[in-house]
Short mmCIF file of C-alpha atoms in Angstrom, two decimals:
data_model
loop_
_atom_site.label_atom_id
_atom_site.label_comp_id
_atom_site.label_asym_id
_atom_site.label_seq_id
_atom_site.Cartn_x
_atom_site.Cartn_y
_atom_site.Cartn_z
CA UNK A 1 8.21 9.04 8.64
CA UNK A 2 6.47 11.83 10.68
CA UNK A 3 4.11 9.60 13.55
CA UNK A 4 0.53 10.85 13.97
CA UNK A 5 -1.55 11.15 16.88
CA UNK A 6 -5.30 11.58 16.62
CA UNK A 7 -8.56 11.25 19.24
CA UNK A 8 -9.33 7.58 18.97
CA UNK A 9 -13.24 8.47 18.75
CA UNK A 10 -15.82 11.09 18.19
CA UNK A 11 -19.57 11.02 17.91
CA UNK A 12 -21.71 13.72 16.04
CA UNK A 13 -25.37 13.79 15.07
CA UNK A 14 -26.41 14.05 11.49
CA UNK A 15 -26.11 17.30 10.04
CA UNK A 16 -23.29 18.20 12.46
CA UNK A 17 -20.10 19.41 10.98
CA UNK A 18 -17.45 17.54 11.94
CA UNK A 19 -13.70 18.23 12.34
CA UNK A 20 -11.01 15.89 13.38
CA UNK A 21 -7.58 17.06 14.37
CA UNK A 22 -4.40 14.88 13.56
CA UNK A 23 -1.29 16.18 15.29
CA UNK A 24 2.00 15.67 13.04
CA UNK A 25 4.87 17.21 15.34
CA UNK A 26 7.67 16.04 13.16
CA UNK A 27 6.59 16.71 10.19
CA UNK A 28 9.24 16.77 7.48
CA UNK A 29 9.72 19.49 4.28
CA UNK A 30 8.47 17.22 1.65
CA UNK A 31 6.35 15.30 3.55
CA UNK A 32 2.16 15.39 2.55
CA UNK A 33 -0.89 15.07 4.70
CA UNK A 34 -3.30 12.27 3.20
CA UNK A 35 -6.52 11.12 4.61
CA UNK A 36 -8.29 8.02 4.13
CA UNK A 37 -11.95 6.65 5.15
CA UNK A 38 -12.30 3.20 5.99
CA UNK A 39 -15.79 1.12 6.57
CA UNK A 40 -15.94 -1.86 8.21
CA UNK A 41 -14.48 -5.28 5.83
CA UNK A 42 -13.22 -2.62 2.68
CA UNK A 43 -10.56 -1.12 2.14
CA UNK A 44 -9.82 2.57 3.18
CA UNK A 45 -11.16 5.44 0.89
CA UNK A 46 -9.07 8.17 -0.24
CA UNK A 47 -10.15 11.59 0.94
CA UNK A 48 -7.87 14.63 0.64
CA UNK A 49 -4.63 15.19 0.35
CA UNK A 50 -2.46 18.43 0.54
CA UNK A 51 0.60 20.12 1.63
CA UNK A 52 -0.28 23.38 3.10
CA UNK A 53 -3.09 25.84 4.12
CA UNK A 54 -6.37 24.57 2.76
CA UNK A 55 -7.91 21.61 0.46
CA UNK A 56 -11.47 21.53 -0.47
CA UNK A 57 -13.05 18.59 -3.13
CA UNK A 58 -16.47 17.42 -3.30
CA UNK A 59 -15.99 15.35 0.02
CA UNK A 60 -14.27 17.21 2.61
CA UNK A 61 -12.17 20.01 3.58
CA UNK A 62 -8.10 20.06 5.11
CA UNK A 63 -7.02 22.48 7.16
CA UNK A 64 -3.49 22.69 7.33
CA UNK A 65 -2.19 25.97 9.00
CA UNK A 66 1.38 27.46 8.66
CA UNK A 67 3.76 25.73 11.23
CA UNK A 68 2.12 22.17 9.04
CA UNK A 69 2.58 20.03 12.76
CA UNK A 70 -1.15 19.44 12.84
CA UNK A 71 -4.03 19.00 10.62
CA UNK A 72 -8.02 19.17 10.62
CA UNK A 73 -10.18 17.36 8.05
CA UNK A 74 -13.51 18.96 8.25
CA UNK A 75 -16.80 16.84 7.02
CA UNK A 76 -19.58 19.58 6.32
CA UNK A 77 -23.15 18.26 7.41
CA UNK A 78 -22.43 14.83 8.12
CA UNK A 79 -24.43 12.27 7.69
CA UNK A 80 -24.93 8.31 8.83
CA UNK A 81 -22.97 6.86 6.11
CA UNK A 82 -20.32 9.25 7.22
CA UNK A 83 -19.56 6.56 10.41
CA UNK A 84 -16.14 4.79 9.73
CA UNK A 85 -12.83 5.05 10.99
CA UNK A 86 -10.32 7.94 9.55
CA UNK A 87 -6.89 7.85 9.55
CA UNK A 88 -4.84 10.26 8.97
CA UNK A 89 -1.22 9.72 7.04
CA UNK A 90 1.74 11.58 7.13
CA UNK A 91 4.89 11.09 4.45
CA UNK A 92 6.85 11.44 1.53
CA UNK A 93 4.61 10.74 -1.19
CA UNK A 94 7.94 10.05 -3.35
CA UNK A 95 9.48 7.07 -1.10
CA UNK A 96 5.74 5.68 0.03
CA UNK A 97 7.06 2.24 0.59
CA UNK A 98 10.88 2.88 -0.41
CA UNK A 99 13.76 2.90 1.94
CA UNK A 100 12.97 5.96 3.67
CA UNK A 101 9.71 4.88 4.56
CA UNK A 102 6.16 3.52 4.44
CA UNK A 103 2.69 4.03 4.49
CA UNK A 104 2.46 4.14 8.22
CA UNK A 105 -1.40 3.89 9.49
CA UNK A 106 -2.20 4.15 13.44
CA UNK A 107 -5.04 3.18 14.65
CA UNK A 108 -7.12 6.03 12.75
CA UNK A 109 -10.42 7.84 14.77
CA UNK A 110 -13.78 5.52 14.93
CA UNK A 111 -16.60 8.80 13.84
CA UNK A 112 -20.02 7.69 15.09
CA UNK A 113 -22.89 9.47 13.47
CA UNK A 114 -26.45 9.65 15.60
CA UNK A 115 -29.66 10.28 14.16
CA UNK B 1 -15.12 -1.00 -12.58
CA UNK B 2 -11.81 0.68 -13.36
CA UNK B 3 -11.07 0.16 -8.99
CA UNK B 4 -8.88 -2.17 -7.45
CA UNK B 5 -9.84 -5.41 -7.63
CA UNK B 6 -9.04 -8.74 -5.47
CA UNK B 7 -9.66 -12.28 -5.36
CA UNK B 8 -10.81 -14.12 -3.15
CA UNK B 9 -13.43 -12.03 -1.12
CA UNK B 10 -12.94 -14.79 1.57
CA UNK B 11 -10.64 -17.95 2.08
CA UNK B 12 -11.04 -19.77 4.92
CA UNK B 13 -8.12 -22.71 5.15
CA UNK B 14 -6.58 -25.14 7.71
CA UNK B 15 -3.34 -24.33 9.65
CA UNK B 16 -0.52 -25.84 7.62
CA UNK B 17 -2.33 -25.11 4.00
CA UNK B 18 -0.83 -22.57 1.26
CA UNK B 19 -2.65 -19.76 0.29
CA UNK B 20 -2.65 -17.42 -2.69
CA UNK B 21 -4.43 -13.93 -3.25
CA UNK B 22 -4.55 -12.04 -6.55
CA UNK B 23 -4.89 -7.98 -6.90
CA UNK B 24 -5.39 -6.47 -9.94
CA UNK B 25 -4.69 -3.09 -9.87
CA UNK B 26 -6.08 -0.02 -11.49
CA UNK B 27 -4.66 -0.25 -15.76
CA UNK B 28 -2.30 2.24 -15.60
CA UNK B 29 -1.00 2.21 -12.38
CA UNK B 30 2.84 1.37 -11.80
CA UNK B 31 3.48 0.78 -7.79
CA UNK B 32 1.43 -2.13 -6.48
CA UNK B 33 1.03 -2.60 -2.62
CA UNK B 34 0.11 -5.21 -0.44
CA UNK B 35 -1.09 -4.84 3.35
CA UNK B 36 -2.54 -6.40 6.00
CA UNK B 37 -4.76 -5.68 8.57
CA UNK B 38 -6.09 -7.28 12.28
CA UNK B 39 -9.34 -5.69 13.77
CA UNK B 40 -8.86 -2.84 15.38
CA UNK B 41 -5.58 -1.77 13.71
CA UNK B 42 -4.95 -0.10 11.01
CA UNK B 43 -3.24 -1.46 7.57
CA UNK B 44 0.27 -2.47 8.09
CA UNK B 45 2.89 -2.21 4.98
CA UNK B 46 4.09 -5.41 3.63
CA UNK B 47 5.77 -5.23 0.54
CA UNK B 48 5.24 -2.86 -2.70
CA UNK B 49 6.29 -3.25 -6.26
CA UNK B 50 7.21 -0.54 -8.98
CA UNK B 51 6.18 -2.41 -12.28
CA UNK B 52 7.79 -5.68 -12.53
CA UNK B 53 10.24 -5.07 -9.80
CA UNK B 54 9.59 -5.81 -5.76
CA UNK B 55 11.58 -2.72 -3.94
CA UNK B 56 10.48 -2.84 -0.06
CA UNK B 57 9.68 -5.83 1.84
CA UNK B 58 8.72 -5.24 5.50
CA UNK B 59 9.93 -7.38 8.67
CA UNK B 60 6.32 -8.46 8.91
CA UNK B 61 6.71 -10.25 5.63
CA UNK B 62 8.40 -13.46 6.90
CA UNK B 63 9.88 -16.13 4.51
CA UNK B 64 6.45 -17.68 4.70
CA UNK B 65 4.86 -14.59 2.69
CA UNK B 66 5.76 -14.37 -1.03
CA UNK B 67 4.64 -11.65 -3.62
CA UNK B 68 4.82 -11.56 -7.53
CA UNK B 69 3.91 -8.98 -10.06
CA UNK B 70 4.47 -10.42 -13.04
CA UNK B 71 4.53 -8.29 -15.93
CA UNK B 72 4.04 -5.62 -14.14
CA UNK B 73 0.18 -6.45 -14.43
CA UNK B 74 -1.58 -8.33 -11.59
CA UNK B 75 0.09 -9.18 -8.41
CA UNK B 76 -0.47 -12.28 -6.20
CA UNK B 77 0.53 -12.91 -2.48
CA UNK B 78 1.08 -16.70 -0.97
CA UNK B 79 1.56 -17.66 2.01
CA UNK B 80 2.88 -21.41 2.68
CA UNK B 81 2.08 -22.97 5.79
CA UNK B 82 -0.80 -20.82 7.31
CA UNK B 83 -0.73 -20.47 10.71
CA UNK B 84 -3.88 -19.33 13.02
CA UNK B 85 -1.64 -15.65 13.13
CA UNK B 86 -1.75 -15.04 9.99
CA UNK B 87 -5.87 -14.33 10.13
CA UNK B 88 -6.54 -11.01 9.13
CA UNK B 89 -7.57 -8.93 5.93
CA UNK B 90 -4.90 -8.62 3.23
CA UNK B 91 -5.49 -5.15 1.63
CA UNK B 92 -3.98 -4.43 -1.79
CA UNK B 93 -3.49 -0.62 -3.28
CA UNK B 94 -2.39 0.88 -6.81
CA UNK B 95 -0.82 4.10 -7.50
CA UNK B 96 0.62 5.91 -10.18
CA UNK B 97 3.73 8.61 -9.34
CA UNK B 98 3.21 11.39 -10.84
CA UNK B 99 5.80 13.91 -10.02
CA UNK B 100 5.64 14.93 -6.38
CA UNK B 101 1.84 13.43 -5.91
CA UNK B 102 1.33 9.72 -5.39
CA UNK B 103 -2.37 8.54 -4.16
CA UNK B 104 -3.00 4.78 -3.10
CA UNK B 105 -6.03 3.59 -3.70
CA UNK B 106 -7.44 0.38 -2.05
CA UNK B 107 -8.58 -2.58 -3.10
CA UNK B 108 -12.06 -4.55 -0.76
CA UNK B 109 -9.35 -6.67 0.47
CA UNK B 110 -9.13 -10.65 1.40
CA UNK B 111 -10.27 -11.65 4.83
CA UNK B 112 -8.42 -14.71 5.60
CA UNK B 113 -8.88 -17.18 8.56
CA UNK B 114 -7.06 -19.80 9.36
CA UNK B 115 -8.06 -22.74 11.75
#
């Protein structure tokens, strides 16, 4: 399973866009980017997912350009509820927690949002 | 609420006690996963079922940890003699394959503590 490395923290001010890179070096062929949003005591939110060049939903926006070893997930006009930790995932959606591997989370990036 | 469910919120318990947590996962989801997760990590993998049947257990689960999904339904998680290490939240996800895509998606999560 392709390890991630992302910025442990960022701050932004309300209304800021923000964009947070993950870096994916070993990437694999099948593997997917996923990203989930987690507030303090609940469980993380799905975000986005995709495989290549760009994602939008009602949320965020992915980034993912051609060489697929990093990522950016991109949160237009951010606002205070926007402040929680975001990890970004890397894998084979197909084994997620089979032999060839598991939902592996690191230690995700803590986005503070000022007023 | 057609989310994730689990129960309890909360269980506080004395070292040496056995514990059980039950997740109910979203109706028509088959895979059924269980993590856990200390403050200022992210959620580690423990075990996942595919209906009925458990098919990855991780190291971290120790012979102390059990998980059933009976039926295929609900799922529930014990752990015999507590010890003060085993304090943490104990997240549990749903997903439902769907050729190449799968998507977790998280229950609130137990927050044990053991004294």
């Amino acid at each position: 399973l392709a390890k991630t490395t992302q910025p442990i923290s960022m701050d932004s001010y309300e209304g800021q866009e923000v964009n947070i890179t993950c870096s994916h070096n070993n990437i694999a062929t099948n593997d997917y980017i996923t990203w989930y949003q987690q507030f303090p005591s609940q469980g993380p939110r799905f975000i986005i997912q995709g495989y290549k060049t760009k994602v939008t939903n009602e949320v965020a926006s992915l980034f993912i350009p051609a060489d697929r070893k990093s990522s950016t997930l991109s949160l237009p006009r951010v606002s205070l509820s926007d402040t929680a930790v975001y990890y970004c995932l890397v894998g084979d959606l197909g084994n997620y927690g089979g032999s060839q591997g598991n939902l592996i989370f690191g230690k995700g990036t803590k986005l503070s949002v000022k007023p | 609420d057609t989310g994730v469910s689990q129960n309890p919120r909360h269980k506080i318990t004395k070292r040496g006690q056995n514990v059980t947590f039950r997740c109910d996962p979203i109706s028509e989801h088959n895979r059924l996963y269980w993590y856990r997760q200390t403050l200022g990590q992210g959620p580690e993998f423990l075990t996942y079922f595919q209906n009925e049947a458990q098919l990855e257990k991780s190291r971290l689960l120790s012979d102390r940890f059990s998980a059933e999904r009976p039926k295929g339904s609900f799922s529930t998680l014990e752990i015999q003699r507590t010890e003060q290490g085993d304090s943490a939240m104990y997240l549990c996800a749903s997903s439902l394959r769907q050729g190449a895509w799968e998507t977790q998606y998280f229950g609130p999560g137990t927050r044990l503590l053991v004294l």
